JSON list of C-alpha atoms in Angstrom, two decimals:
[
{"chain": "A", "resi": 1043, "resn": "UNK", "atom": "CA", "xyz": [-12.13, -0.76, 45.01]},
{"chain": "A", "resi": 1044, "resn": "UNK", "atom": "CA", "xyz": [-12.81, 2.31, 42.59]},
{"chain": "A", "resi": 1045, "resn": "UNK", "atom": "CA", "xyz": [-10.00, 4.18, 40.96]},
{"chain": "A", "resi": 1046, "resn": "UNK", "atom": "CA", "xyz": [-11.07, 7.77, 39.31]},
{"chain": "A", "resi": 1047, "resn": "UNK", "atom": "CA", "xyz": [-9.60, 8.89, 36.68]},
{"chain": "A", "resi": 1048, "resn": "UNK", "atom": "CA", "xyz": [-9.55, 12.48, 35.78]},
{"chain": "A", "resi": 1049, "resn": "UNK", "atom": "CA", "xyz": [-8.80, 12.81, 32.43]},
{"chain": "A", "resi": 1050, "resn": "UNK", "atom": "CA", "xyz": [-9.26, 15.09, 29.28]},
{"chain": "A", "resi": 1051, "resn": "UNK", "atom": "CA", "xyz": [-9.71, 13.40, 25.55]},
{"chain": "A", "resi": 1052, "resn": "UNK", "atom": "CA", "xyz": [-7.13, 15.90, 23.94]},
{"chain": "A", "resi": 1053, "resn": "UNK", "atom": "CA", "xyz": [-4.72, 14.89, 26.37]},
{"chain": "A", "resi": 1054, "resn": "UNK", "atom": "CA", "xyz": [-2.16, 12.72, 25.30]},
{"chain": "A", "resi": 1055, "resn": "UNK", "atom": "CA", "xyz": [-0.46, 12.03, 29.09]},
{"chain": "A", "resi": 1056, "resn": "UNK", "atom": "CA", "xyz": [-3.93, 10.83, 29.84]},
{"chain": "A", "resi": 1057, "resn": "UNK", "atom": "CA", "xyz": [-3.91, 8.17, 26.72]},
{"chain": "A", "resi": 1058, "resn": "UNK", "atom": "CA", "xyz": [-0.68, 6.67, 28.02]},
{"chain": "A", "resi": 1059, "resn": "UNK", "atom": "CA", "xyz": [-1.72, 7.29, 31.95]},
{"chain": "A", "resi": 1060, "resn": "UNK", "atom": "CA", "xyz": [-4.77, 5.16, 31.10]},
{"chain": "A", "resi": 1061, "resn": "UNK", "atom": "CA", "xyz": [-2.65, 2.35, 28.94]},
{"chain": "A", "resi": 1062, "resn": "UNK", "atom": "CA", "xyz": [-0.28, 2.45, 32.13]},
{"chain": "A", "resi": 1063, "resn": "UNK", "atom": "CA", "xyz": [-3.05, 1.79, 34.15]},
{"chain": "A", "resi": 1064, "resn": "UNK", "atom": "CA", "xyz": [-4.74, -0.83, 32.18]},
{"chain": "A", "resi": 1065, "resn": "UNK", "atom": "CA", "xyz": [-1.30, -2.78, 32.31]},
{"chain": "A", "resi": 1066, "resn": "UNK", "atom": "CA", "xyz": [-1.32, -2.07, 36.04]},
{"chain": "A", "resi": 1067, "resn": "UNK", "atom": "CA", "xyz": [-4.77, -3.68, 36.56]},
{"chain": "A", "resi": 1068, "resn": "UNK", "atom": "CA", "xyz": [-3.71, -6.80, 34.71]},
{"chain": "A", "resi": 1069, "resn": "UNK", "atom": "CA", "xyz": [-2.01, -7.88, 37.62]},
{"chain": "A", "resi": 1070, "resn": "UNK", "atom": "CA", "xyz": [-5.87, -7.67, 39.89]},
{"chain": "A", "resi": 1071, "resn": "UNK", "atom": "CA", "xyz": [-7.50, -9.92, 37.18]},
{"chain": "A", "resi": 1072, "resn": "UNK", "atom": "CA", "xyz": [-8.83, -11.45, 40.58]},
{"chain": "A", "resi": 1073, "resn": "UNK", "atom": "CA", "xyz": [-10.23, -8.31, 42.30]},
{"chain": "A", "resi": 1074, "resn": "UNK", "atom": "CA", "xyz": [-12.88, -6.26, 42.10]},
{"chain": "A", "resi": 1075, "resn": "UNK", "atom": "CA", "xyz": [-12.04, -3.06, 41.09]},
{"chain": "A", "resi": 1076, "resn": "UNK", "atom": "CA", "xyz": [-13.86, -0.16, 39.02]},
{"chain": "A", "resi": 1077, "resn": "UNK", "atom": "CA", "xyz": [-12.32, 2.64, 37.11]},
{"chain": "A", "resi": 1078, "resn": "UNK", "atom": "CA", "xyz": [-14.67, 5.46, 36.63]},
{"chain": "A", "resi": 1079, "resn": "UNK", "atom": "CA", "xyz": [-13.74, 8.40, 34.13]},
{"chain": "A", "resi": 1080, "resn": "UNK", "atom": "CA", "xyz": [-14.03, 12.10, 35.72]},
{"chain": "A", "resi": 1081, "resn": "UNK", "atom": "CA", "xyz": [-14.43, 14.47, 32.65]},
{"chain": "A", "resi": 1082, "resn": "UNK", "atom": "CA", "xyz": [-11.62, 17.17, 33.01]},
{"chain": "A", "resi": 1083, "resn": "UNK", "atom": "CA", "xyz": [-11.58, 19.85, 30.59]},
{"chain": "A", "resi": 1084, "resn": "UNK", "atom": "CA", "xyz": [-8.12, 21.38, 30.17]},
{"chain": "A", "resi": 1085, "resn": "UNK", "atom": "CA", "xyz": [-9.52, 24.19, 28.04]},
{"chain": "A", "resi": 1086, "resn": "UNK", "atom": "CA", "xyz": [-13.06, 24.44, 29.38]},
{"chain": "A", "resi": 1087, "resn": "UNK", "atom": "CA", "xyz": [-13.41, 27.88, 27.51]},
{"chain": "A", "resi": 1088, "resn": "UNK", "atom": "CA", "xyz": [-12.86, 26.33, 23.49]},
{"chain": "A", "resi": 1089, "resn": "UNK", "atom": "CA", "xyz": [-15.21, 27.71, 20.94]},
{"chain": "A", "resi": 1090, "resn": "UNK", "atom": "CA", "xyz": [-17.99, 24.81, 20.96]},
{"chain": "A", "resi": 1091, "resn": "UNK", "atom": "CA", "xyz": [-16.31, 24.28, 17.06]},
{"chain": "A", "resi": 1092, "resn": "UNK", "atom": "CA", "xyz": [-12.89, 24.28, 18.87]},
{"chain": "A", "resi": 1093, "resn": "UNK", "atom": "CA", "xyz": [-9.63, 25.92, 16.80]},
{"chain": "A", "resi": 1094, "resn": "UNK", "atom": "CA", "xyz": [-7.39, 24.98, 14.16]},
{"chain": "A", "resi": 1095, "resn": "UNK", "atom": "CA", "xyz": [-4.67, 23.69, 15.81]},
{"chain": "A", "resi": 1096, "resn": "UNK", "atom": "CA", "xyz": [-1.88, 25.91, 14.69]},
{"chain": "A", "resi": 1097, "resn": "UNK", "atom": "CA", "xyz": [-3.84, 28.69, 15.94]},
{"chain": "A", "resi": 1098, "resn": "UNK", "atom": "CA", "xyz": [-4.24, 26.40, 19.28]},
{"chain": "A", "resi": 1099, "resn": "UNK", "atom": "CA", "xyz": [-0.46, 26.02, 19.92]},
{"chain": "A", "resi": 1100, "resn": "UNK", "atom": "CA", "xyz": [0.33, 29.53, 19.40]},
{"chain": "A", "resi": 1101, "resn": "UNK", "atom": "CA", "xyz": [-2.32, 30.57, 22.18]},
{"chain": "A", "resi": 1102, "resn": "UNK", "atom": "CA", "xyz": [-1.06, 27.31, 24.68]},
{"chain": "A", "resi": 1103, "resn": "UNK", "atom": "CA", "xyz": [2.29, 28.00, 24.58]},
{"chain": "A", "resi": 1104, "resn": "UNK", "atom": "CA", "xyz": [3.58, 31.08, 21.63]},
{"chain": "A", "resi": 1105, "resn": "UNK", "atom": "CA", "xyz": [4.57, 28.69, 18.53]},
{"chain": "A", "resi": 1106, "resn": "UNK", "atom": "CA", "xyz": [4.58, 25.48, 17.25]},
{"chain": "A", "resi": 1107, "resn": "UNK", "atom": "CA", "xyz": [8.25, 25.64, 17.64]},
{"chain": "A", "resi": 1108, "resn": "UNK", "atom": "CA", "xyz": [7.65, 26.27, 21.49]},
{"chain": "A", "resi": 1109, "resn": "UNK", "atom": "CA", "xyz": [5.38, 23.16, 21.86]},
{"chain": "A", "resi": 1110, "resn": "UNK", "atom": "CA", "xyz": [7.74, 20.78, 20.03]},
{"chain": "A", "resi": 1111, "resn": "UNK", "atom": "CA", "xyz": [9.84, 20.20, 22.51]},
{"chain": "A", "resi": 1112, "resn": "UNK", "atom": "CA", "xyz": [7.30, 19.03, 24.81]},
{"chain": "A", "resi": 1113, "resn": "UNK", "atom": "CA", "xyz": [4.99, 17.33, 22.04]},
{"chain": "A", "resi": 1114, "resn": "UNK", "atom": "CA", "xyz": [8.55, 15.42, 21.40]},
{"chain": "A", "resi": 1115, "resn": "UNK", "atom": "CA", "xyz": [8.91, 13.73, 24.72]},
{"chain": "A", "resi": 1116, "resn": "UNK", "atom": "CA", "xyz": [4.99, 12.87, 24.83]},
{"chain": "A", "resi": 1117, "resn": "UNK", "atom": "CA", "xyz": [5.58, 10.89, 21.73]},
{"chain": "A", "resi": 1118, "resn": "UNK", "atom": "CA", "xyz": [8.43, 9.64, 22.73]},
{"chain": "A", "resi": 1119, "resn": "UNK", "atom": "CA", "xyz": [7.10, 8.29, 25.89]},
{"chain": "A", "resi": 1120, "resn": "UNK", "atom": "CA", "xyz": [4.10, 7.22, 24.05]},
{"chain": "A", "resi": 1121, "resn": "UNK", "atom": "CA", "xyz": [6.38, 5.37, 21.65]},
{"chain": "A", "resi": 1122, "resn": "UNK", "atom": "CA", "xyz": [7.50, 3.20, 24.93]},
{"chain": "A", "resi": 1123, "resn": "UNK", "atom": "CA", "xyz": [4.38, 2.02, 25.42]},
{"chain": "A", "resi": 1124, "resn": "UNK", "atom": "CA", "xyz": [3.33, 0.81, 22.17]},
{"chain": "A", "resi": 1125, "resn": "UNK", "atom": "CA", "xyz": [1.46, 3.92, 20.80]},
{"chain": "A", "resi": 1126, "resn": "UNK", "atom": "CA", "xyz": [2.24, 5.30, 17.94]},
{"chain": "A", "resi": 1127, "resn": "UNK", "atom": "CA", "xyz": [1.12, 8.94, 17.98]},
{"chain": "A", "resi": 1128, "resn": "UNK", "atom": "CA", "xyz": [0.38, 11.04, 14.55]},
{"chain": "A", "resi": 1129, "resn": "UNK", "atom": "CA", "xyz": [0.02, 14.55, 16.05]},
{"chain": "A", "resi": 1130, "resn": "UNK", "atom": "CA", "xyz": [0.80, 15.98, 12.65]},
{"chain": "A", "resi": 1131, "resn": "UNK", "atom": "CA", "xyz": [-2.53, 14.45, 11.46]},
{"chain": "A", "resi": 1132, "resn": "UNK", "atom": "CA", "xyz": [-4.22, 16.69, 13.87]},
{"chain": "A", "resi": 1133, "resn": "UNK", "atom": "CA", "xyz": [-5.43, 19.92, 12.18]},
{"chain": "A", "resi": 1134, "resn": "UNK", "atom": "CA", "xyz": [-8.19, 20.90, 15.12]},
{"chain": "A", "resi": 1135, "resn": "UNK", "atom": "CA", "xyz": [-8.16, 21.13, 18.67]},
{"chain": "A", "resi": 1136, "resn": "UNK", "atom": "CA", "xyz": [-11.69, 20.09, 19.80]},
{"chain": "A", "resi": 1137, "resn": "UNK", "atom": "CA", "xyz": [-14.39, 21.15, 22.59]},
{"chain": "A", "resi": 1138, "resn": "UNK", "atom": "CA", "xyz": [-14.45, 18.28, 24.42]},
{"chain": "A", "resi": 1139, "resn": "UNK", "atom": "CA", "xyz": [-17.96, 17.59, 25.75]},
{"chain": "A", "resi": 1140, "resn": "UNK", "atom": "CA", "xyz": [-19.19, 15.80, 23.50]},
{"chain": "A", "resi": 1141, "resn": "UNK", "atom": "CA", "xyz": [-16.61, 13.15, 23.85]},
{"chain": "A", "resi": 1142, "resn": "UNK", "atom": "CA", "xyz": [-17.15, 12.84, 27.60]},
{"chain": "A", "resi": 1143, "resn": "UNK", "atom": "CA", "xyz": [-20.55, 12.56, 27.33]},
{"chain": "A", "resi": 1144, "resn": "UNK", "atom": "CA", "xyz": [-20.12, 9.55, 25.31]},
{"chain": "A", "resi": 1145, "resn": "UNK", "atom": "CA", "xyz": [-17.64, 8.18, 27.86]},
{"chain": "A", "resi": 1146, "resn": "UNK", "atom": "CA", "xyz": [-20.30, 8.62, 30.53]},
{"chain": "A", "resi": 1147, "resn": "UNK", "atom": "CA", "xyz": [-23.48, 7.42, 28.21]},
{"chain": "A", "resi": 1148, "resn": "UNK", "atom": "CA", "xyz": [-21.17, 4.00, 27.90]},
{"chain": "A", "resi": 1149, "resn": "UNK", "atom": "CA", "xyz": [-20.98, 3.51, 31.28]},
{"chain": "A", "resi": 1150, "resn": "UNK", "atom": "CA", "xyz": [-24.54, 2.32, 31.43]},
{"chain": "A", "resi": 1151, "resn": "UNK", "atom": "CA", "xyz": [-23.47, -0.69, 29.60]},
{"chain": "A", "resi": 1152, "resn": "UNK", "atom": "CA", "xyz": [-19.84, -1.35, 30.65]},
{"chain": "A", "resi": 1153, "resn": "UNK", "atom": "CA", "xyz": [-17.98, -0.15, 27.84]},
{"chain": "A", "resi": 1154, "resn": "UNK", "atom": "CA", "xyz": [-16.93, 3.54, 29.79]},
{"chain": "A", "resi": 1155, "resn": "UNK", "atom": "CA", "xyz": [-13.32, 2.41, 29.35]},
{"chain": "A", "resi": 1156, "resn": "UNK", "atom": "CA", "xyz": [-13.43, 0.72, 25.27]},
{"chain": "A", "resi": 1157, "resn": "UNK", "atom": "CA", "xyz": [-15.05, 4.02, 24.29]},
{"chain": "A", "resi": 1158, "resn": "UNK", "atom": "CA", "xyz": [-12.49, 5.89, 26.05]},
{"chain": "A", "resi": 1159, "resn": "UNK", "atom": "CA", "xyz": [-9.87, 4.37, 24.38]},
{"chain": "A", "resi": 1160, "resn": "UNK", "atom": "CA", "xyz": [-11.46, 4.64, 21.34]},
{"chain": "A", "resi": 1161, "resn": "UNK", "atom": "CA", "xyz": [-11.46, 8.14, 21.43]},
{"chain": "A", "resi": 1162, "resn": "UNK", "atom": "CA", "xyz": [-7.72, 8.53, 22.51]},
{"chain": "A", "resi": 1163, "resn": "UNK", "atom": "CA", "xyz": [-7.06, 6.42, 19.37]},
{"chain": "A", "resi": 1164, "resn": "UNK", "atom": "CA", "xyz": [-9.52, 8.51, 17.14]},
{"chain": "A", "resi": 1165, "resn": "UNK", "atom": "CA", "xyz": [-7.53, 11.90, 17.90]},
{"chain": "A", "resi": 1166, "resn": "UNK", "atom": "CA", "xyz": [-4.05, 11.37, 18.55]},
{"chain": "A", "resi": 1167, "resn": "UNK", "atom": "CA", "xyz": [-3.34, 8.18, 15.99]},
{"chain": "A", "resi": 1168, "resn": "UNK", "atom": "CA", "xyz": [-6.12, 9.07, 13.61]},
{"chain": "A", "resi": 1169, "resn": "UNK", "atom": "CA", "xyz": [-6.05, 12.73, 13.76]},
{"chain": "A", "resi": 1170, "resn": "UNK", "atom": "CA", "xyz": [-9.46, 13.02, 13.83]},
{"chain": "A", "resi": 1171, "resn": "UNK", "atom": "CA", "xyz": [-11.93, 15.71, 15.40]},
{"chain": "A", "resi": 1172, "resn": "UNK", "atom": "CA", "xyz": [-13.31, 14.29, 18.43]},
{"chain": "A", "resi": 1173, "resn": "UNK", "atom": "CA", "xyz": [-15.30, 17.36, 18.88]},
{"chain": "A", "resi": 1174, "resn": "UNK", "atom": "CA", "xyz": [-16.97, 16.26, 15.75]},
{"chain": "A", "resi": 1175, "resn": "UNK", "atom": "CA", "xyz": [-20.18, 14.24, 17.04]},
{"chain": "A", "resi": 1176, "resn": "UNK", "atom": "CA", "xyz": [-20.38, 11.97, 13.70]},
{"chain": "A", "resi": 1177, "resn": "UNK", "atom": "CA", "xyz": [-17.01, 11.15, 14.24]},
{"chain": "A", "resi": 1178, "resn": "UNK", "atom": "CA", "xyz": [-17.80, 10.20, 18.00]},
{"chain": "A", "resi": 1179, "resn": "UNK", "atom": "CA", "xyz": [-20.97, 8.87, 16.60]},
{"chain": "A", "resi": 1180, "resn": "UNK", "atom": "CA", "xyz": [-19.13, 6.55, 14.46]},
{"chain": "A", "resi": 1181, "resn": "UNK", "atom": "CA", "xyz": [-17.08, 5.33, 17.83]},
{"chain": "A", "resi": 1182, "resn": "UNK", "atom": "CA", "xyz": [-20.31, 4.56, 19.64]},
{"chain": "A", "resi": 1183, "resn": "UNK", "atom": "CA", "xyz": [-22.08, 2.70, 17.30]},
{"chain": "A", "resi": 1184, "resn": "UNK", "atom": "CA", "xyz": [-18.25, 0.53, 17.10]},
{"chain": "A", "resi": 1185, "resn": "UNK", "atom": "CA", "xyz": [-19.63, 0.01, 20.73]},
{"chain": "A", "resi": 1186, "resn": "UNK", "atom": "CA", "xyz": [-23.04, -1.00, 20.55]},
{"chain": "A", "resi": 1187, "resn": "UNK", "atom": "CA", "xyz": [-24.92, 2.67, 21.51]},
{"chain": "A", "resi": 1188, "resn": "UNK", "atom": "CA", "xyz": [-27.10, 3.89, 18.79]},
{"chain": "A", "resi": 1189, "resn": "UNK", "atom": "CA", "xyz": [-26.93, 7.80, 17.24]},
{"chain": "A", "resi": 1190, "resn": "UNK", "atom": "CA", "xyz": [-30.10, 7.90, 18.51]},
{"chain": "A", "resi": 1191, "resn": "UNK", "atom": "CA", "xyz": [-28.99, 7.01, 22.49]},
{"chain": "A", "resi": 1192, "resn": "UNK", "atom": "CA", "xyz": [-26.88, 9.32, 22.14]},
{"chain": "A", "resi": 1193, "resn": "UNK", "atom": "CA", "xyz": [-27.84, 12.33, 20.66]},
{"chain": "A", "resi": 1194, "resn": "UNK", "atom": "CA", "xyz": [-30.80, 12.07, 22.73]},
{"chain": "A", "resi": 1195, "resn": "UNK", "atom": "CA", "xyz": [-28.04, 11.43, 25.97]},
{"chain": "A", "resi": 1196, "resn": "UNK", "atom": "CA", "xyz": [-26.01, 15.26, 24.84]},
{"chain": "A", "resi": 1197, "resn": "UNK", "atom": "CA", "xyz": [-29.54, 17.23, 24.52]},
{"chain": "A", "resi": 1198, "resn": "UNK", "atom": "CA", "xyz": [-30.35, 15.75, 28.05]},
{"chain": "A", "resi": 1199, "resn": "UNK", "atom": "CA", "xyz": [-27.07, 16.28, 29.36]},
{"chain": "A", "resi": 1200, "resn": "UNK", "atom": "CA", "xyz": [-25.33, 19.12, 28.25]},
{"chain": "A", "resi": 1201, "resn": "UNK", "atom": "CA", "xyz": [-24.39, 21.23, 31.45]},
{"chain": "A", "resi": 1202, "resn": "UNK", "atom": "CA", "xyz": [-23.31, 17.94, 33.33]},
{"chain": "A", "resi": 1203, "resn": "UNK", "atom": "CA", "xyz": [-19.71, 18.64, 32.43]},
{"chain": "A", "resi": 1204, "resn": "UNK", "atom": "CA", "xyz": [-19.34, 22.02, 34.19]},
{"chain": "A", "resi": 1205, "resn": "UNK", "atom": "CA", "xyz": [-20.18, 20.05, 37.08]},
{"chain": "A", "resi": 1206, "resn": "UNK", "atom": "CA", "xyz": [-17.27, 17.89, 37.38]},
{"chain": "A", "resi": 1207, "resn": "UNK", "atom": "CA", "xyz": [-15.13, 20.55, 36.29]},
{"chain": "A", "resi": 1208, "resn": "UNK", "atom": "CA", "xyz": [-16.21, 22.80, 39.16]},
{"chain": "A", "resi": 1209, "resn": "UNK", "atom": "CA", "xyz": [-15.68, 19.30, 41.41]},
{"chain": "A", "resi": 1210, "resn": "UNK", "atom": "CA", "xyz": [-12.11, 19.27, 40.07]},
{"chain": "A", "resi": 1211, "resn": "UNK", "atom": "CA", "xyz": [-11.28, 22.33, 41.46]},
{"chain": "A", "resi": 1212, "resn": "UNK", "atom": "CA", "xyz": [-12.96, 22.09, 44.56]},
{"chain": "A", "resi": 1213, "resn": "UNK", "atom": "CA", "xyz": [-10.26, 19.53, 44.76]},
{"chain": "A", "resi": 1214, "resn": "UNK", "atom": "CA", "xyz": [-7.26, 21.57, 43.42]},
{"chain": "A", "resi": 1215, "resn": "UNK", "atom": "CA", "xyz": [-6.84, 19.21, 40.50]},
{"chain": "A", "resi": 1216, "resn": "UNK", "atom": "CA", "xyz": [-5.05, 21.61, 38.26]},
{"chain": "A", "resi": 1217, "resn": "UNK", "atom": "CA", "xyz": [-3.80, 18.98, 35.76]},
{"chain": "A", "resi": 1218, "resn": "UNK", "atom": "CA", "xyz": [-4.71, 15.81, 34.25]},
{"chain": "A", "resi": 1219, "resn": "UNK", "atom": "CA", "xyz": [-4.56, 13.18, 34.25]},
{"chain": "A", "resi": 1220, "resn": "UNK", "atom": "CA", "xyz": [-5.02, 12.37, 38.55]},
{"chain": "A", "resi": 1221, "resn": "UNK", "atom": "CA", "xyz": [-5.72, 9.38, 39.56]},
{"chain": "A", "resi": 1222, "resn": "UNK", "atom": "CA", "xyz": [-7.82, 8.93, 42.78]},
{"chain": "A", "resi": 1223, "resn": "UNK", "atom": "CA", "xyz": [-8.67, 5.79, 45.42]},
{"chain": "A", "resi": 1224, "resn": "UNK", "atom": "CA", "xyz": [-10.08, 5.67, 49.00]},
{"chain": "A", "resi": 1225, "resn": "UNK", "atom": "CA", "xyz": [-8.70, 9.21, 49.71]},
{"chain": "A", "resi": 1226, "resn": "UNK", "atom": "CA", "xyz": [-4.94, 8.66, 48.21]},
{"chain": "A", "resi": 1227, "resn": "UNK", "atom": "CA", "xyz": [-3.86, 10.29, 44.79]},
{"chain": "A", "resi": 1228, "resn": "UNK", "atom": "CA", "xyz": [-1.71, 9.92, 42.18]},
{"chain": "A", "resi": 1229, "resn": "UNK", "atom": "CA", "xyz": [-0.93, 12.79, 39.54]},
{"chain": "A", "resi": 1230, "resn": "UNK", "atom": "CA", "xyz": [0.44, 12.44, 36.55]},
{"chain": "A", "resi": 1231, "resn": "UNK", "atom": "CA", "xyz": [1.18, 9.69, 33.88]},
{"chain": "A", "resi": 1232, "resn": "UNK", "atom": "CA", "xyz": [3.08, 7.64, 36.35]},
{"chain": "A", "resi": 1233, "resn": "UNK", "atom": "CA", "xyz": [4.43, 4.12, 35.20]},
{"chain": "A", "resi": 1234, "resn": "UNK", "atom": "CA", "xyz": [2.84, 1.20, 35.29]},
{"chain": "A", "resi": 1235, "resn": "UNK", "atom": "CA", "xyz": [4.81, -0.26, 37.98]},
{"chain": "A", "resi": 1236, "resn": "UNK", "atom": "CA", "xyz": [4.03, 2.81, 40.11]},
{"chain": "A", "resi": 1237, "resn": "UNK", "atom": "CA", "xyz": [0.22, 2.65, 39.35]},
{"chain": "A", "resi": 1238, "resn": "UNK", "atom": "CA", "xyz": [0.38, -1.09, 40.36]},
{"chain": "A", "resi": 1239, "resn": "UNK", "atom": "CA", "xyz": [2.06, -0.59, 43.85]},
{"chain": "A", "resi": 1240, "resn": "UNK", "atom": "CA", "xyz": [-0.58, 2.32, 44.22]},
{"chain": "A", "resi": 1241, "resn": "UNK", "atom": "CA", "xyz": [-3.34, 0.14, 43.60]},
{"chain": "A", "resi": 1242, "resn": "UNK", "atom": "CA", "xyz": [-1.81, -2.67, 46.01]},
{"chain": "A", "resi": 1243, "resn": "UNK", "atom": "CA", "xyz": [-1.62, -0.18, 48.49]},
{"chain": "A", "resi": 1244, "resn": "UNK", "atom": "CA", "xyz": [-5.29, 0.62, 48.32]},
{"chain": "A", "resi": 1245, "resn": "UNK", "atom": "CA", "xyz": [-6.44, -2.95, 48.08]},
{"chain": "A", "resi": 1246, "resn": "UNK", "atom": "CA", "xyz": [-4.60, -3.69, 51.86]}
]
């Protein structure tokens, strides 16, 4: 069984969709099944430097003050889970491509998922810039993949993430993240309970 996970590395319903999931798999310790990351990128037109984040809220959704209210539920929600978010550490909002290239690159040896987490952590309890690449550099040597891998991997690969982004839409995936299996979907950070009856579902 594969379950796809669209997903963007700024977004922090995707960190606790993907912790949700992981407890949901705990339960198929005995089956087979792979989760592959989709790259989704929520803004796919962000300055290749991305934006100071104050400057990014007031764009997304007119002030800081607008955001909080959503921003306070996320953590909240987050805080349910056992994460501990630090959005105020954040002073950038990142281009992401860079950080899903490195999610992909690890998938060649099986760490697609550590690295993933990894980054979630980096950004939203760190506050760092995952657009940065020393920072995600830093992340995949944690994880056994050499600067050289993979700044060699991002001159090669570029473009690759327009692709999935153009597959996204193809599928009417409008937000992240969306969870996908043998044709049945699930959108949204759904519980962990929810995620687990979806997966038994699939494995029947």
């Amino acid at each position: 069984m594969k379950i796809k996970v669209y997903a963007d590395t700024i977004c922090g319903w995707c960190f606790i969709g993907q912790t949700n999931l992981e407890k949901a798999l705990e339960d198929f310790k005995d089956k087979k099944i792979e989760v592959e990351h989709i790259p989704f990128q929520l803004n796919p037109d962000m300055p290749e430097d991305g934006i100071l984040r104050s400057d990014y809220l007031n764009i997304k959704f007119g002030s800081k003050e607008f955001a909080a209210p959503m921003y306070a539920s996320m953590t909240q929600k987050a805080k349910e889970i056992g994460l501990s978010f630090n959005l105020e550490k954040i002073n950038k909002t990142p281009n992401t491509v860079l950080s899903h290239l490195l999610i992909l690159l690890a998938k060649e040896n099986g760490k697609e998922n550590d690295i993933k987490k990894d980054i979630y952590t980096s950004y939203f309890i760190s506050g760092e810039d995952i657009g940065d690449s020393e920072v995600l550099i830093k992340i995949a040597e944690k994880n056994n993949i050499s600067k050289e891998n993979f700044i060699n991997y991002i001159s090669k690969n570029s473009q690759i993430i327009n692709s999935y982004q153009k597959t996204a839409k193809e599928k009417n995936i409008s937000g992240v993240p969306f969870f996908e299996s043998e044709n049945q979907y699930v959108s949204g950070a759904q519980s962990s309970e929810y995620l687990r009856n979806f997966i038994k579902e699939n494995l029947n």
